[in-house]
Amino acid sequence: MIDLHTHTRYSDGALSPAALVRRAIANGVRCLAITDHDSVAAFQSQAEEPDTLEASDIDLQLIRGVELSSLWQGREIHILGLVIDPENETLNHLLTRQQQLRRERAARINEQLCQNGITGLEAYLDSLPCQAIGRNHIADFLITTGYARDKQQAFSKYLGNKGKYRTQPQWCTLAEAVEHIAQAGGISLVAHPERYRLSNGKLGLLLDDFQAAGGQGLEVSYSNLAPEQLYRLARLCQTRKMWASQGSDFHSPEATWMDVGKIRGLPPECREQAVWLHPSWPTSETASGQANRHPVSADAGTQSNP
Ligand code: AMP
Ligand code: MN
Ligand code: MN
Ligand code: MN
């Protein structure tokens, strides 16, 4: 099984990189991309992490990735960068800026909460190990303080598109996201395209701009996707000659409906365009730097469907 979209505690995931890799292996994943929101700290943390992996534990190919928040026509679009160089300076400049925007957004929300007599968000966020503060963290705080009943309510009432504390940071543009991923040697893909609720026409325009900027792929299979949506994306990949990806968007073991590795494989329509067949895909590297014991093939992503 191949899973190319997951989060660690360096963004809004619950697990350390090592714990995520262990869970992925236990779930039968043999090629895993870590794609934190606006952060590549997961790949730079091995030395200081208390929870590290023994090289002998690692039997999967680890792909270095990132999920950038970007803006296109006033909408927030998430762009996945796969096979990036996490040390790339240009990309890291952008990540520093995006992380700052995230802190500023949290500070604005904190001010509003304080006006309503709710204090403690700043201290709560400071206590987290994450580098990219997200609305998920703020939702957790609102739940702990009893201000929201659960995540769903935290987003619908306060943090989501129609929420009371909605503020949209000036993320980089869609084209900037693609350019920075390219600078870092990576492949750009539009993450979870059906989650933006775009009409066919609008999605077409988004993909026109994305491809014109150098964007190469689409996430075709991911959690909570209806079969007709999966096939719409597979056909788009086919007609537009884009690379196809699959990923759970795993955040936490508690969300059992989007566990790492528990996704459908790519439909036959786009299987030959699987992103792991891309010429820049590494073939011989594992997380431990050992030769990959399981070379990836065209049908590799389909073997362990939930
Ligand atoms: P941010 O990166 O701060 O803009 O937050 C986006 C993240 O919030 C997504 O990656 C999800 O993890 C989470 N999220 C967004 N909308 C919802 C929702 N309605 N319910 C639960 N989590 C959500
Ligand atoms: Mn998230
Ligand atoms: Mn996303
Ligand atoms: Mn994600």
mmCIF file of C-alpha atoms and ligand atoms in Angstrom:
data_model
loop_
_atom_site.group_PDB
_atom_site.id
_atom_site.type_symbol
_atom_site.label_atom_id
_atom_site.label_comp_id
_atom_site.label_asym_id
_atom_site.label_seq_id
_atom_site.Cartn_x
_atom_site.Cartn_y
_atom_site.Cartn_z
ATOM 1 C CA MET A 1 0.000 0.000 0.000
ATOM 2 C CA ILE A 2 1.115 3.498 -0.826
ATOM 3 C CA ASP A 3 0.028 6.540 1.214
ATOM 4 C CA LEU A 4 1.271 9.924 0.001
ATOM 5 C CA HIS A 5 -0.546 12.369 2.304
ATOM 6 C CA THR A 6 -0.039 12.306 6.090
ATOM 7 C CA HIS A 7 0.547 14.717 8.973
ATOM 8 C CA THR A 8 2.747 14.612 12.070
ATOM 9 C CA ARG A 9 2.727 16.717 15.225
ATOM 10 C CA TYR A 10 4.949 19.272 13.456
ATOM 11 C CA SER A 11 1.680 20.492 11.904
ATOM 12 C CA ASP A 12 -1.761 19.352 13.066
ATOM 13 C CA GLY A 13 -1.117 15.613 13.294
ATOM 14 C CA ALA A 14 -1.073 13.748 16.599
ATOM 15 C CA LEU A 15 1.963 11.500 16.116
ATOM 16 C CA SER A 16 5.706 12.006 16.012
ATOM 17 C CA PRO A 17 7.318 11.125 12.660
ATOM 18 C CA ALA A 18 8.668 7.880 14.174
ATOM 19 C CA ALA A 19 5.271 6.859 15.573
ATOM 20 C CA LEU A 20 3.658 7.635 12.217
ATOM 21 C CA VAL A 21 6.202 5.495 10.359
ATOM 22 C CA ARG A 22 5.593 2.621 12.822
ATOM 23 C CA ARG A 23 1.827 2.868 12.401
ATOM 24 C CA ALA A 24 2.194 3.001 8.606
ATOM 25 C CA ILE A 25 4.326 -0.157 8.610
ATOM 26 C CA ALA A 26 1.835 -1.920 10.909
ATOM 27 C CA ASN A 27 -0.957 -0.968 8.481
ATOM 28 C CA GLY A 28 0.904 -2.466 5.518
ATOM 29 C CA VAL A 29 2.192 0.775 3.993
ATOM 30 C CA ARG A 30 5.464 0.406 2.145
ATOM 31 C CA CYS A 31 5.738 3.840 0.599
ATOM 32 C CA LEU A 32 4.802 6.771 2.850
ATOM 33 C CA ALA A 33 4.934 10.519 2.232
ATOM 34 C CA ILE A 34 4.886 12.865 5.208
ATOM 35 C CA THR A 35 3.217 16.081 4.048
ATOM 36 C CA ASP A 36 2.819 18.476 6.975
ATOM 37 C CA HIS A 37 1.041 21.793 6.468
ATOM 38 C CA ASP A 38 3.679 24.427 5.643
ATOM 39 C CA SER A 39 6.453 22.584 7.474
ATOM 40 C CA VAL A 40 9.282 20.168 6.712
ATOM 41 C CA ALA A 41 10.431 19.886 10.345
ATOM 42 C CA ALA A 42 9.560 16.169 10.370
ATOM 43 C CA PHE A 43 12.602 15.508 8.176
ATOM 44 C CA GLN A 44 14.970 17.646 10.226
ATOM 45 C CA SER A 45 13.930 16.373 13.644
ATOM 46 C CA GLN A 46 15.573 12.966 13.906
ATOM 47 C CA ALA A 47 18.487 14.185 16.017
ATOM 48 C CA GLU A 48 16.401 15.974 18.638
ATOM 49 C CA GLU A 49 13.344 13.669 18.721
ATOM 50 C CA PRO A 50 13.137 11.547 21.880
ATOM 51 C CA ASP A 51 11.160 9.004 19.852
ATOM 52 C CA THR A 52 13.383 7.902 16.985
ATOM 53 C CA LEU A 53 13.449 4.837 14.762
ATOM 54 C CA GLU A 54 16.132 2.204 14.679
ATOM 55 C CA ALA A 55 17.316 1.785 11.106
ATOM 56 C CA SER A 56 16.435 -1.915 11.381
ATOM 57 C CA ASP A 57 12.790 -1.008 12.185
ATOM 58 C CA ILE A 58 12.303 0.765 8.908
ATOM 59 C CA ASP A 59 10.979 -1.223 6.038
ATOM 60 C CA LEU A 60 9.313 1.399 3.936
ATOM 61 C CA GLN A 61 10.186 4.053 1.438
ATOM 62 C CA LEU A 62 9.836 7.497 3.009
ATOM 63 C CA ILE A 63 8.957 10.322 0.643
ATOM 64 C CA ARG A 64 9.652 13.849 1.763
ATOM 65 C CA GLY A 65 6.685 16.094 1.129
ATOM 66 C CA VAL A 66 4.777 19.189 2.211
ATOM 67 C CA GLU A 67 1.209 20.538 1.938
ATOM 68 C CA LEU A 68 1.195 24.252 1.149
ATOM 69 C CA SER A 69 -1.833 26.482 1.800
ATOM 70 C CA SER A 70 -2.274 28.748 -1.219
ATOM 71 C CA LEU A 71 -4.793 31.193 -2.632
ATOM 72 C CA TRP A 72 -6.473 31.004 -6.010
ATOM 73 C CA GLN A 73 -9.238 33.480 -6.872
ATOM 74 C CA GLY A 74 -9.792 34.146 -3.159
ATOM 75 C CA ARG A 75 -10.156 30.442 -2.345
ATOM 76 C CA GLU A 76 -7.826 28.407 -0.216
ATOM 77 C CA ILE A 77 -6.312 25.568 -2.246
ATOM 78 C CA HIS A 78 -3.895 23.025 -0.764
ATOM 79 C CA ILE A 79 -0.939 22.024 -2.905
ATOM 80 C CA LEU A 80 1.042 18.884 -2.164
ATOM 81 C CA GLY A 81 4.745 18.858 -2.960
ATOM 82 C CA LEU A 82 6.225 15.358 -3.175
ATOM 83 C CA VAL A 83 9.890 14.357 -3.395
ATOM 84 C CA ILE A 84 11.079 17.745 -2.218
ATOM 85 C CA ASP A 85 14.474 18.611 -0.804
ATOM 86 C CA PRO A 86 13.593 19.734 2.742
ATOM 87 C CA GLU A 87 16.839 21.701 2.977
ATOM 88 C CA ASN A 88 16.044 23.877 -0.041
ATOM 89 C CA GLU A 89 16.477 27.536 0.947
ATOM 90 C CA THR A 90 13.862 29.023 -1.361
ATOM 91 C CA LEU A 91 11.201 26.631 -0.095
ATOM 92 C CA ASN A 92 12.236 27.237 3.519
ATOM 93 C CA HIS A 93 11.861 31.001 3.064
ATOM 94 C CA LEU A 94 8.292 30.474 1.963
ATOM 95 C CA LEU A 95 7.599 28.071 4.846
ATOM 96 C CA THR A 96 8.907 30.619 7.378
ATOM 97 C CA ARG A 97 6.538 33.226 5.932
ATOM 98 C CA GLN A 98 3.554 30.873 5.949
ATOM 99 C CA GLN A 99 4.286 29.824 9.554
ATOM 100 C CA GLN A 100 4.384 33.501 10.537
ATOM 101 C CA LEU A 101 0.993 34.046 8.857
ATOM 102 C CA ARG A 102 -0.329 31.133 10.915
ATOM 103 C CA ARG A 103 0.945 32.697 14.164
ATOM 104 C CA GLU A 104 -0.614 36.039 13.221
ATOM 105 C CA ARG A 105 -3.958 34.363 12.502
ATOM 106 C CA ALA A 106 -3.840 32.612 15.894
ATOM 107 C CA ALA A 107 -3.019 35.944 17.588
ATOM 108 C CA ARG A 108 -6.044 37.589 15.930
ATOM 109 C CA ILE A 109 -8.307 34.777 17.096
ATOM 110 C CA ASN A 110 -6.772 35.001 20.568
ATOM 111 C CA GLU A 111 -7.646 38.713 20.756
ATOM 112 C CA GLN A 112 -11.265 37.977 19.875
ATOM 113 C CA LEU A 113 -11.428 35.150 22.404
ATOM 114 C CA CYS A 114 -9.978 37.394 25.117
ATOM 115 C CA GLN A 115 -12.676 39.977 24.367
ATOM 116 C CA ASN A 116 -15.164 37.202 25.116
ATOM 117 C CA GLY A 117 -13.399 36.362 28.380
ATOM 118 C CA ILE A 118 -11.612 33.238 27.119
ATOM 119 C CA THR A 119 -7.935 33.323 27.924
ATOM 120 C CA GLY A 120 -5.137 30.803 27.601
ATOM 121 C CA LEU A 121 -4.918 30.145 23.838
ATOM 122 C CA GLU A 122 -1.404 31.591 23.569
ATOM 123 C CA ALA A 123 -0.047 29.476 26.419
ATOM 124 C CA TYR A 124 -1.784 26.401 24.986
ATOM 125 C CA LEU A 125 -0.233 26.911 21.542
ATOM 126 C CA ASP A 126 3.194 27.578 23.081
ATOM 127 C CA SER A 127 3.031 24.200 24.808
ATOM 128 C CA LEU A 128 2.654 22.300 21.502
ATOM 129 C CA PRO A 129 5.604 20.849 19.580
ATOM 130 C CA CYS A 130 4.191 21.995 16.231
ATOM 131 C CA GLN A 131 5.841 24.392 13.824
ATOM 132 C CA ALA A 132 2.755 25.224 11.738
ATOM 133 C CA ILE A 133 -0.116 26.296 13.995
ATOM 134 C CA GLY A 134 -3.434 25.276 12.495
ATOM 135 C CA ARG A 135 -7.118 25.736 13.137
ATOM 136 C CA ASN A 136 -7.163 22.130 14.373
ATOM 137 C CA HIS A 137 -5.044 23.203 17.365
ATOM 138 C CA ILE A 138 -7.364 26.114 18.075
ATOM 139 C CA ALA A 139 -10.351 23.752 17.778
ATOM 140 C CA ASP A 140 -8.740 21.453 20.386
ATOM 141 C CA PHE A 141 -8.327 24.446 22.706
ATOM 142 C CA LEU A 142 -11.962 25.493 22.236
ATOM 143 C CA ILE A 143 -13.057 21.949 23.110
ATOM 144 C CA THR A 144 -10.826 21.748 26.222
ATOM 145 C CA THR A 145 -12.194 25.046 27.483
ATOM 146 C CA GLY A 146 -15.768 23.895 26.871
ATOM 147 C CA TYR A 147 -16.323 26.658 24.320
ATOM 148 C CA ALA A 148 -17.044 24.093 21.592
ATOM 149 C CA ARG A 149 -18.636 20.671 21.950
ATOM 150 C CA ASP A 150 -16.503 18.904 19.336
ATOM 151 C CA LYS A 151 -14.338 19.563 16.266
ATOM 152 C CA GLN A 152 -17.291 19.780 13.947
ATOM 153 C CA GLN A 153 -18.877 22.512 16.047
ATOM 154 C CA ALA A 154 -15.555 24.319 16.552
ATOM 155 C CA PHE A 155 -15.259 24.626 12.769
ATOM 156 C CA SER A 156 -18.890 25.285 11.881
ATOM 157 C CA LYS A 157 -19.397 27.884 14.618
ATOM 158 C CA TYR A 158 -15.995 29.533 14.944
ATOM 159 C CA LEU A 159 -13.164 28.535 12.615
ATOM 160 C CA GLY A 160 -14.648 27.363 9.325
ATOM 161 C CA ASN A 161 -15.593 29.414 6.250
ATOM 162 C CA LYS A 162 -18.756 30.679 7.906
ATOM 163 C CA GLY A 163 -17.384 30.770 11.442
ATOM 164 C CA LYS A 164 -17.379 33.739 13.790
ATOM 165 C CA TYR A 165 -13.559 33.940 13.899
ATOM 166 C CA ARG A 166 -12.926 33.269 10.235
ATOM 167 C CA THR A 167 -9.853 35.091 8.995
ATOM 168 C CA GLN A 168 -8.031 34.170 5.826
ATOM 169 C CA PRO A 169 -4.270 34.646 5.916
ATOM 170 C CA GLN A 170 -2.617 36.033 2.782
ATOM 171 C CA TRP A 171 -1.163 32.665 1.828
ATOM 172 C CA CYS A 172 1.140 32.484 -1.182
ATOM 173 C CA THR A 173 -0.571 32.245 -4.552
ATOM 174 C CA LEU A 174 -1.215 28.933 -6.274
ATOM 175 C CA ALA A 175 1.548 29.724 -8.803
ATOM 176 C CA GLU A 176 4.022 30.609 -6.023
ATOM 177 C CA ALA A 177 3.309 27.300 -4.290
ATOM 178 C CA VAL A 178 4.027 25.385 -7.510
ATOM 179 C CA GLU A 179 7.180 27.414 -8.226
ATOM 180 C CA HIS A 180 8.617 26.885 -4.741
ATOM 181 C CA ILE A 181 7.960 23.152 -4.863
ATOM 182 C CA ALA A 182 9.695 23.022 -8.260
ATOM 183 C CA GLN A 183 12.669 24.952 -6.811
ATOM 184 C CA ALA A 184 12.955 22.241 -4.157
ATOM 185 C CA GLY A 185 12.950 19.568 -6.879
ATOM 186 C CA GLY A 186 9.428 18.403 -6.080
ATOM 187 C CA ILE A 187 6.289 17.391 -7.957
ATOM 188 C CA SER A 188 3.172 19.560 -7.322
ATOM 189 C CA LEU A 189 -0.292 18.073 -7.004
ATOM 190 C CA VAL A 190 -3.657 19.590 -6.104
ATOM 191 C CA ALA A 191 -4.658 18.060 -2.756
ATOM 192 C CA HIS A 192 -8.210 16.694 -2.242
ATOM 193 C CA PRO A 193 -9.716 18.526 -5.281
ATOM 194 C CA GLU A 194 -13.306 17.587 -4.407
ATOM 195 C CA ARG A 195 -13.122 19.291 -1.021
ATOM 196 C CA TYR A 196 -13.249 22.777 -2.562
ATOM 197 C CA ARG A 197 -16.783 22.163 -3.855
ATOM 198 C CA LEU A 198 -16.007 23.593 -7.294
ATOM 199 C CA SER A 199 -18.246 23.149 -10.313
ATOM 200 C CA ASN A 200 -16.758 21.267 -13.270
ATOM 201 C CA GLY A 201 -16.126 24.601 -14.993
ATOM 202 C CA LYS A 202 -14.368 26.170 -11.984
ATOM 203 C CA LEU A 203 -12.270 23.074 -11.343
ATOM 204 C CA GLY A 204 -11.261 23.183 -15.011
ATOM 205 C CA LEU A 205 -10.141 26.804 -14.647
ATOM 206 C CA LEU A 206 -8.203 25.979 -11.498
ATOM 207 C CA LEU A 207 -6.420 23.134 -13.286
ATOM 208 C CA ASP A 208 -5.717 25.350 -16.325
ATOM 209 C CA ASP A 209 -3.912 27.830 -14.059
ATOM 210 C CA PHE A 210 -2.246 25.077 -12.046
ATOM 211 C CA GLN A 211 -0.860 23.358 -15.146
ATOM 212 C CA ALA A 212 0.185 26.685 -16.686
ATOM 213 C CA ALA A 213 2.225 27.361 -13.521
ATOM 214 C CA GLY A 214 3.931 23.950 -13.875
ATOM 215 C CA GLY A 215 1.645 21.898 -11.600
ATOM 216 C CA GLN A 216 1.708 18.239 -12.571
ATOM 217 C CA GLY A 217 -0.745 16.138 -10.624
ATOM 218 C CA LEU A 218 -3.982 15.521 -8.784
ATOM 219 C CA GLU A 219 -4.791 13.649 -5.641
ATOM 220 C CA VAL A 220 -7.301 11.163 -7.032
ATOM 221 C CA SER A 221 -7.972 8.782 -4.143
ATOM 222 C CA TYR A 222 -8.350 9.979 -0.560
ATOM 223 C CA SER A 223 -10.528 9.525 2.498
ATOM 224 C CA ASN A 224 -14.289 10.183 2.428
ATOM 225 C CA LEU A 225 -14.523 10.296 -1.360
ATOM 226 C CA ALA A 226 -17.661 9.056 -3.115
ATOM 227 C CA PRO A 227 -17.079 6.613 -6.043
ATOM 228 C CA GLU A 228 -18.397 9.113 -8.619
ATOM 229 C CA GLN A 229 -15.956 11.747 -7.334
ATOM 230 C CA LEU A 230 -13.077 9.269 -7.561
ATOM 231 C CA TYR A 231 -13.939 8.574 -11.195
ATOM 232 C CA ARG A 232 -14.361 12.266 -12.056
ATOM 233 C CA LEU A 233 -10.812 12.852 -10.772
ATOM 234 C CA ALA A 234 -9.418 9.770 -12.515
ATOM 235 C CA ARG A 235 -10.900 10.939 -15.822
ATOM 236 C CA LEU A 236 -9.536 14.447 -15.332
ATOM 237 C CA CYS A 237 -6.068 12.990 -14.816
ATOM 238 C CA GLN A 238 -6.451 10.975 -17.961
ATOM 239 C CA THR A 239 -7.671 13.787 -20.203
ATOM 240 C CA ARG A 240 -5.240 16.353 -18.833
ATOM 241 C CA LYS A 241 -2.290 13.951 -18.723
ATOM 242 C CA MET A 242 -1.606 14.628 -15.063
ATOM 243 C CA TRP A 243 0.094 12.409 -12.469
ATOM 244 C CA ALA A 244 -2.293 10.699 -10.069
ATOM 245 C CA SER A 245 -1.785 10.307 -6.337
ATOM 246 C CA GLN A 246 -3.462 8.637 -3.385
ATOM 247 C CA GLY A 247 -3.286 9.591 0.302
ATOM 248 C CA SER A 248 -5.265 9.200 3.502
ATOM 249 C CA ASP A 249 -4.655 12.738 4.883
ATOM 250 C CA PHE A 250 -4.006 10.929 8.163
ATOM 251 C CA HIS A 251 -3.974 13.191 11.227
ATOM 252 C CA SER A 252 -4.681 11.051 14.273
ATOM 253 C CA PRO A 253 -5.382 7.415 15.232
ATOM 254 C CA GLU A 254 -8.635 8.693 16.771
ATOM 255 C CA ALA A 255 -9.999 9.520 13.320
ATOM 256 C CA THR A 256 -10.323 5.853 12.356
ATOM 257 C CA TRP A 257 -12.117 6.728 9.100
ATOM 258 C CA MET A 258 -8.908 8.268 7.715
ATOM 259 C CA ASP A 259 -6.201 5.987 9.084
ATOM 260 C CA VAL A 260 -2.805 5.798 7.440
ATOM 261 C CA GLY A 261 -2.829 3.355 4.515
ATOM 262 C CA LYS A 262 -6.605 2.893 4.551
ATOM 263 C CA ILE A 263 -7.456 4.236 1.133
ATOM 264 C CA ARG A 264 -8.633 2.854 -2.156
ATOM 265 C CA GLY A 265 -6.018 2.357 -4.836
ATOM 266 C CA LEU A 266 -6.104 4.310 -8.092
ATOM 267 C CA PRO A 267 -8.817 3.328 -10.588
ATOM 268 C CA PRO A 268 -7.592 1.654 -13.802
ATOM 269 C CA GLU A 269 -8.250 4.862 -15.808
ATOM 270 C CA CYS A 270 -5.206 6.574 -14.290
ATOM 271 C CA ARG A 271 -3.118 3.738 -12.870
ATOM 272 C CA GLU A 272 -0.445 4.162 -15.511
ATOM 273 C CA GLN A 273 -0.115 7.801 -14.490
ATOM 274 C CA ALA A 274 0.557 6.956 -10.832
ATOM 275 C CA VAL A 275 2.919 9.592 -9.465
ATOM 276 C CA TRP A 276 5.295 6.891 -8.192
ATOM 277 C CA LEU A 277 6.057 6.161 -11.866
ATOM 278 C CA HIS A 278 7.226 9.778 -12.360
ATOM 279 C CA PRO A 279 10.807 10.016 -13.670
ATOM 280 C CA SER A 280 11.915 11.932 -10.552
ATOM 281 C CA TRP A 281 10.526 9.349 -8.131
ATOM 282 C CA PRO A 282 13.322 7.832 -6.028
ATOM 283 C CA THR A 283 13.635 4.078 -6.505
ATOM 284 C CA SER A 284 16.275 2.968 -4.087
ATOM 285 C CA GLU A 285 15.910 5.005 -0.926
ATOM 286 C CA THR A 286 14.241 4.064 2.367
ATOM 287 C CA ALA A 287 13.880 6.155 5.518
ATOM 288 C CA SER A 288 17.040 4.506 6.815
ATOM 289 C CA GLY A 289 18.900 5.117 3.575
ATOM 290 C CA GLN A 290 18.961 1.384 2.797
ATOM 291 C CA ALA A 291 18.117 -0.051 -0.568
ATOM 292 C CA ASN A 292 14.369 -0.244 -1.016
ATOM 293 C CA ARG A 293 13.399 -3.859 -0.443
ATOM 294 C CA HIS A 294 10.111 -3.477 -2.293
ATOM 295 C CA PRO A 295 10.495 -1.796 -5.656
ATOM 296 C CA VAL A 296 7.327 0.057 -6.540
ATOM 297 C CA SER A 297 5.395 -1.052 -9.621
ATOM 298 C CA ALA A 298 2.457 0.296 -11.590
ATOM 299 C CA ASP A 299 -0.147 -1.699 -9.679
ATOM 300 C CA ALA A 300 1.581 -1.395 -6.300
ATOM 301 C CA GLY A 301 -0.925 1.062 -4.873
ATOM 302 C CA THR A 302 -3.859 -1.245 -5.394
ATOM 303 C CA GLN A 303 -2.804 -4.243 -3.377
ATOM 304 C CA SER A 304 -4.361 -3.597 0.004
ATOM 305 C CA ASN A 305 -7.669 -1.920 -0.463
ATOM 306 C CA PRO A 306 -9.757 -1.389 2.689
HETATM 307 P P1 AMP B 1 -5.416 25.309 8.580
HETATM 308 O O1 AMP B 1 -4.234 24.550 8.056
HETATM 309 O O2 AMP B 1 -5.127 25.982 9.879
HETATM 310 O O3 AMP B 1 -6.025 26.245 7.570
HETATM 311 O O4 AMP B 1 -6.529 24.248 8.912
HETATM 312 C C1 AMP B 1 -6.929 23.331 7.970
HETATM 313 C C2 AMP B 1 -7.050 21.988 8.653
HETATM 314 O O5 AMP B 1 -8.142 22.030 9.545
HETATM 315 C C3 AMP B 1 -7.356 20.867 7.695
HETATM 316 O O6 AMP B 1 -6.157 20.293 7.229
HETATM 317 C C4 AMP B 1 -8.077 19.894 8.577
HETATM 318 O O7 AMP B 1 -7.132 19.145 9.324
HETATM 319 C C5 AMP B 1 -8.810 20.779 9.540
HETATM 320 N N1 AMP B 1 -10.223 21.067 9.167
HETATM 321 C C6 AMP B 1 -10.680 21.938 8.249
HETATM 322 N N2 AMP B 1 -12.034 21.970 8.231
HETATM 323 C C7 AMP B 1 -12.441 21.086 9.184
HETATM 324 C C8 AMP B 1 -13.708 20.643 9.664
HETATM 325 N N3 AMP B 1 -14.848 21.137 9.177
HETATM 326 N N4 AMP B 1 -13.723 19.729 10.649
HETATM 327 C C9 AMP B 1 -12.581 19.228 11.160
HETATM 328 N N5 AMP B 1 -11.350 19.604 10.748
HETATM 329 C C10 AMP B 1 -11.276 20.509 9.773
HETATM 330 MN MN MN B 2 -4.774 19.373 8.788
HETATM 331 MN MN MN B 3 -5.519 19.814 3.091
HETATM 332 MN MN MN B 4 -3.588 17.312 4.693
#
